[in-house]
Amino acid sequence: MARNKPCPCGSGKLLADCCLPIIKGDSAATAEALMRSRYTAYVLGYWDYLHQSWHPNTRPSRVSPSDTDWLGLTIVQSTTESVEFIAGFREESKIMALHEISRFMQVDHHWRYIDGQCDISEAGRNTPCPCGSGKKTRHCCGKRLP
Ligand SMILES: [Zn+2]
Ligand SMILES: [Zn+2]
């Protein structure tokens, strides 16, 4: 486990100083911190944590493992109980953007994910890459496409 690698959530901190302690049981200080840790859990495959951090009323019976090729996360804005974000991923030969507004609630002092409104679309070649690099897709993740 690459604890000394940059955290997949894009915070600029090391994994061991960012999302990993939350995944391992520390409580997230904010809804945004929980959201970031859930993104990182999707990247690294912590399916049990994803299940556990879901609100008991809305969680699926299990979180199915998936091998989505995540490219990066950008937080658009966050409030106390919601986070709007864009997450980029690769699907076959396309760069896709997941744009979601997630809602969170505290249960026994732990932030939990309730649900989200999401919109998935193919990233434009000349629009900012959904990985959050700030470069155009065709100069960034789109360059490596077959
Ligand atoms: Zn992180
Ligand atoms: Zn990119």
PDB file of C-alpha atoms and ligand atoms in Angstrom:
ATOM      1  CA  MET A   1       0.000   0.000   0.000  1.00  0.00           C
ATOM      2  CA  ALA A   2       1.494   3.283  -1.151  1.00  0.00           C
ATOM      3  CA  ARG A   3       0.930   5.349   1.991  1.00  0.00           C
ATOM      4  CA  ASN A   4       3.536   7.889   0.958  1.00  0.00           C
ATOM      5  CA  LYS A   5       1.984   8.532  -2.419  1.00  0.00           C
ATOM      6  CA  PRO A   6      -0.122  11.619  -3.066  1.00  0.00           C
ATOM      7  CA  CYS A   7      -3.721  10.995  -2.059  1.00  0.00           C
ATOM      8  CA  PRO A   8      -5.935  10.024  -5.031  1.00  0.00           C
ATOM      9  CA  CYS A   9      -8.497  12.644  -3.951  1.00  0.00           C
ATOM     10  CA  GLY A  10      -6.202  15.385  -5.232  1.00  0.00           C
ATOM     11  CA  SER A  11      -5.842  17.246  -1.929  1.00  0.00           C
ATOM     12  CA  GLY A  12      -2.095  17.588  -2.408  1.00  0.00           C
ATOM     13  CA  LYS A  13      -1.532  15.703   0.860  1.00  0.00           C
ATOM     14  CA  LEU A  14      -0.093  12.224   1.250  1.00  0.00           C
ATOM     15  CA  LEU A  15      -2.528   9.326   1.328  1.00  0.00           C
ATOM     16  CA  ALA A  16      -1.393   8.491   4.873  1.00  0.00           C
ATOM     17  CA  ASP A  17      -2.174  12.058   6.006  1.00  0.00           C
ATOM     18  CA  CYS A  18      -5.433  12.438   4.119  1.00  0.00           C
ATOM     19  CA  CYS A  19      -8.067   9.840   3.242  1.00  0.00           C
ATOM     20  CA  LEU A  20      -6.425   6.654   4.518  1.00  0.00           C
ATOM     21  CA  PRO A  21      -6.924   7.326   8.260  1.00  0.00           C
ATOM     22  CA  ILE A  22     -10.623   8.028   7.587  1.00  0.00           C
ATOM     23  CA  ILE A  23     -10.958   4.814   5.590  1.00  0.00           C
ATOM     24  CA  LYS A  24      -9.268   3.019   8.488  1.00  0.00           C
ATOM     25  CA  GLY A  25     -11.773   4.345  11.043  1.00  0.00           C
ATOM     26  CA  ASP A  26     -11.078   7.973  11.992  1.00  0.00           C
ATOM     27  CA  SER A  27     -14.175  10.109  11.706  1.00  0.00           C
ATOM     28  CA  ALA A  28     -14.210  12.638   8.892  1.00  0.00           C
ATOM     29  CA  ALA A  29     -14.287  16.228  10.154  1.00  0.00           C
ATOM     30  CA  THR A  30     -16.527  17.446   7.350  1.00  0.00           C
ATOM     31  CA  ALA A  31     -18.864  16.095   4.692  1.00  0.00           C
ATOM     32  CA  GLU A  32     -16.233  17.044   2.116  1.00  0.00           C
ATOM     33  CA  ALA A  33     -13.565  15.010   3.915  1.00  0.00           C
ATOM     34  CA  LEU A  34     -15.921  12.028   3.921  1.00  0.00           C
ATOM     35  CA  MET A  35     -16.679  12.518   0.237  1.00  0.00           C
ATOM     36  CA  ARG A  36     -12.965  12.639  -0.591  1.00  0.00           C
ATOM     37  CA  SER A  37     -12.349   9.469   1.406  1.00  0.00           C
ATOM     38  CA  ARG A  38     -15.152   7.713  -0.472  1.00  0.00           C
ATOM     39  CA  TYR A  39     -13.648   8.736  -3.824  1.00  0.00           C
ATOM     40  CA  THR A  40     -10.274   7.397  -2.650  1.00  0.00           C
ATOM     41  CA  ALA A  41     -11.985   4.189  -1.496  1.00  0.00           C
ATOM     42  CA  TYR A  42     -13.425   3.741  -4.990  1.00  0.00           C
ATOM     43  CA  VAL A  43      -9.959   4.252  -6.492  1.00  0.00           C
ATOM     44  CA  LEU A  44      -8.250   1.846  -4.090  1.00  0.00           C
ATOM     45  CA  GLY A  45     -11.069  -0.676  -3.766  1.00  0.00           C
ATOM     46  CA  TYR A  46     -12.171  -0.358  -0.113  1.00  0.00           C
ATOM     47  CA  TRP A  47     -15.652  -1.730  -0.791  1.00  0.00           C
ATOM     48  CA  ASP A  48     -16.499  -2.438   2.848  1.00  0.00           C
ATOM     49  CA  TYR A  49     -15.668   1.142   3.776  1.00  0.00           C
ATOM     50  CA  LEU A  50     -17.918   2.415   0.994  1.00  0.00           C
ATOM     51  CA  HIS A  51     -20.724   0.325   2.385  1.00  0.00           C
ATOM     52  CA  GLN A  52     -20.092   1.426   5.951  1.00  0.00           C
ATOM     53  CA  SER A  53     -19.891   5.155   5.095  1.00  0.00           C
ATOM     54  CA  TRP A  54     -23.263   5.036   3.334  1.00  0.00           C
ATOM     55  CA  HIS A  55     -26.305   6.162   5.351  1.00  0.00           C
ATOM     56  CA  PRO A  56     -28.041   3.045   6.768  1.00  0.00           C
ATOM     57  CA  ASN A  57     -31.337   4.110   5.165  1.00  0.00           C
ATOM     58  CA  THR A  58     -29.999   4.424   1.642  1.00  0.00           C
ATOM     59  CA  ARG A  59     -27.052   2.025   1.472  1.00  0.00           C
ATOM     60  CA  PRO A  60     -27.189  -0.877  -0.946  1.00  0.00           C
ATOM     61  CA  SER A  61     -27.024  -4.355   0.572  1.00  0.00           C
ATOM     62  CA  ARG A  62     -23.450  -4.500  -0.679  1.00  0.00           C
ATOM     63  CA  VAL A  63     -21.161  -2.314  -2.754  1.00  0.00           C
ATOM     64  CA  SER A  64     -20.100  -4.257  -5.807  1.00  0.00           C
ATOM     65  CA  PRO A  65     -16.434  -4.062  -6.687  1.00  0.00           C
ATOM     66  CA  SER A  66     -15.790  -2.269  -9.952  1.00  0.00           C
ATOM     67  CA  ASP A  67     -12.578  -1.643 -11.800  1.00  0.00           C
ATOM     68  CA  THR A  68     -13.395   1.843 -13.035  1.00  0.00           C
ATOM     69  CA  ASP A  69     -10.290   3.679 -14.198  1.00  0.00           C
ATOM     70  CA  TRP A  70     -10.641   6.902 -12.178  1.00  0.00           C
ATOM     71  CA  LEU A  71      -8.597   9.877 -13.381  1.00  0.00           C
ATOM     72  CA  GLY A  72      -9.072  12.490 -10.692  1.00  0.00           C
ATOM     73  CA  LEU A  73     -11.432  14.477  -8.521  1.00  0.00           C
ATOM     74  CA  THR A  74     -12.326  18.158  -8.476  1.00  0.00           C
ATOM     75  CA  ILE A  75     -14.487  19.630  -5.746  1.00  0.00           C
ATOM     76  CA  VAL A  76     -16.683  22.311  -7.303  1.00  0.00           C
ATOM     77  CA  GLN A  77     -18.171  23.538  -4.050  1.00  0.00           C
ATOM     78  CA  SER A  78     -19.194  22.201  -0.700  1.00  0.00           C
ATOM     79  CA  THR A  79     -21.530  23.205   2.094  1.00  0.00           C
ATOM     80  CA  THR A  80     -21.968  21.657   5.531  1.00  0.00           C
ATOM     81  CA  GLU A  81     -24.117  18.848   4.172  1.00  0.00           C
ATOM     82  CA  SER A  82     -23.495  18.696   0.444  1.00  0.00           C
ATOM     83  CA  VAL A  83     -20.580  18.428  -1.947  1.00  0.00           C
ATOM     84  CA  GLU A  84     -20.609  19.148  -5.655  1.00  0.00           C
ATOM     85  CA  PHE A  85     -17.776  17.474  -7.528  1.00  0.00           C
ATOM     86  CA  ILE A  86     -16.537  16.287 -10.879  1.00  0.00           C
ATOM     87  CA  ALA A  87     -14.749  12.959 -11.150  1.00  0.00           C
ATOM     88  CA  GLY A  88     -13.093  11.890 -14.374  1.00  0.00           C
ATOM     89  CA  PHE A  89     -12.834   8.307 -15.528  1.00  0.00           C
ATOM     90  CA  ARG A  90     -11.930   6.368 -18.628  1.00  0.00           C
ATOM     91  CA  GLU A  91     -14.445   4.151 -20.344  1.00  0.00           C
ATOM     92  CA  GLU A  92     -13.092   2.149 -23.261  1.00  0.00           C
ATOM     93  CA  SER A  93     -11.725   4.858 -25.524  1.00  0.00           C
ATOM     94  CA  LYS A  94     -13.627   7.749 -23.970  1.00  0.00           C
ATOM     95  CA  ILE A  95     -12.869  10.224 -21.202  1.00  0.00           C
ATOM     96  CA  MET A  96     -15.984  10.631 -19.113  1.00  0.00           C
ATOM     97  CA  ALA A  97     -17.010  13.159 -16.467  1.00  0.00           C
ATOM     98  CA  LEU A  98     -19.225  12.289 -13.529  1.00  0.00           C
ATOM     99  CA  HIS A  99     -20.753  15.485 -12.163  1.00  0.00           C
ATOM    100  CA  GLU A 100     -22.515  14.883  -8.879  1.00  0.00           C
ATOM    101  CA  ILE A 101     -24.087  16.789  -6.016  1.00  0.00           C
ATOM    102  CA  SER A 102     -23.950  14.462  -3.020  1.00  0.00           C
ATOM    103  CA  ARG A 103     -25.837  14.839   0.225  1.00  0.00           C
ATOM    104  CA  PHE A 104     -24.478  13.820   3.624  1.00  0.00           C
ATOM    105  CA  MET A 105     -25.795  13.542   7.143  1.00  0.00           C
ATOM    106  CA  GLN A 106     -24.237  12.822  10.513  1.00  0.00           C
ATOM    107  CA  VAL A 107     -25.225   9.594  12.228  1.00  0.00           C
ATOM    108  CA  ASP A 108     -23.820   9.202  15.748  1.00  0.00           C
ATOM    109  CA  HIS A 109     -21.217  11.903  14.982  1.00  0.00           C
ATOM    110  CA  HIS A 110     -20.030  10.211  11.812  1.00  0.00           C
ATOM    111  CA  TRP A 111     -20.654  11.705   8.400  1.00  0.00           C
ATOM    112  CA  ARG A 112     -22.533   9.381   6.092  1.00  0.00           C
ATOM    113  CA  TYR A 113     -23.362   9.596   2.392  1.00  0.00           C
ATOM    114  CA  ILE A 114     -27.111   9.801   1.724  1.00  0.00           C
ATOM    115  CA  ASP A 115     -27.439  10.061  -2.042  1.00  0.00           C
ATOM    116  CA  GLY A 116     -26.514  12.188  -5.013  1.00  0.00           C
ATOM    117  CA  GLN A 117     -27.836  13.677  -8.186  1.00  0.00           C
ATOM    118  CA  CYS A 118     -25.453  12.776 -10.905  1.00  0.00           C
ATOM    119  CA  ASP A 119     -24.912  13.435 -14.524  1.00  0.00           C
ATOM    120  CA  ILE A 120     -22.432  11.431 -16.599  1.00  0.00           C
ATOM    121  CA  SER A 121     -21.234  12.744 -19.926  1.00  0.00           C
ATOM    122  CA  GLU A 122     -18.321  12.398 -22.286  1.00  0.00           C
ATOM    123  CA  ALA A 123     -15.716  15.099 -21.682  1.00  0.00           C
ATOM    124  CA  GLY A 124     -15.304  17.627 -24.475  1.00  0.00           C
ATOM    125  CA  ARG A 125     -11.879  17.473 -26.145  1.00  0.00           C
ATOM    126  CA  ASN A 126     -11.418  21.222 -25.762  1.00  0.00           C
ATOM    127  CA  THR A 127     -12.907  21.643 -22.297  1.00  0.00           C
ATOM    128  CA  PRO A 128     -10.976  21.303 -19.024  1.00  0.00           C
ATOM    129  CA  CYS A 129     -10.022  17.665 -18.418  1.00  0.00           C
ATOM    130  CA  PRO A 130     -12.264  16.070 -15.770  1.00  0.00           C
ATOM    131  CA  CYS A 131      -9.154  14.768 -13.969  1.00  0.00           C
ATOM    132  CA  GLY A 132      -8.751  18.290 -12.613  1.00  0.00           C
ATOM    133  CA  SER A 133      -5.370  19.085 -14.191  1.00  0.00           C
ATOM    134  CA  GLY A 134      -6.612  22.379 -15.625  1.00  0.00           C
ATOM    135  CA  LYS A 135      -5.469  21.337 -19.109  1.00  0.00           C
ATOM    136  CA  LYS A 136      -7.778  20.644 -22.028  1.00  0.00           C
ATOM    137  CA  THR A 137      -8.847  17.014 -22.265  1.00  0.00           C
ATOM    138  CA  ARG A 138      -7.099  16.509 -25.610  1.00  0.00           C
ATOM    139  CA  HIS A 139      -3.800  17.729 -24.112  1.00  0.00           C
ATOM    140  CA  CYS A 140      -4.251  15.650 -20.956  1.00  0.00           C
ATOM    141  CA  CYS A 141      -5.982  12.302 -20.344  1.00  0.00           C
ATOM    142  CA  GLY A 142      -7.391  12.367 -23.890  1.00  0.00           C
ATOM    143  CA  LYS A 143      -3.854  12.187 -25.283  1.00  0.00           C
ATOM    144  CA  ARG A 144      -3.300   8.652 -24.072  1.00  0.00           C
ATOM    145  CA  LEU A 145      -6.378   7.262 -25.782  1.00  0.00           C
ATOM    146  CA  PRO A 146      -5.965   4.633 -28.463  1.00  0.00           C
TER     147      PRO A 146
HETATM  148 ZN    ZN B   1      -7.489  12.386   0.250  1.00  0.00          ZN
HETATM  149 ZN    ZN B   2      -6.611  14.710 -17.457  1.00  0.00          ZN
END
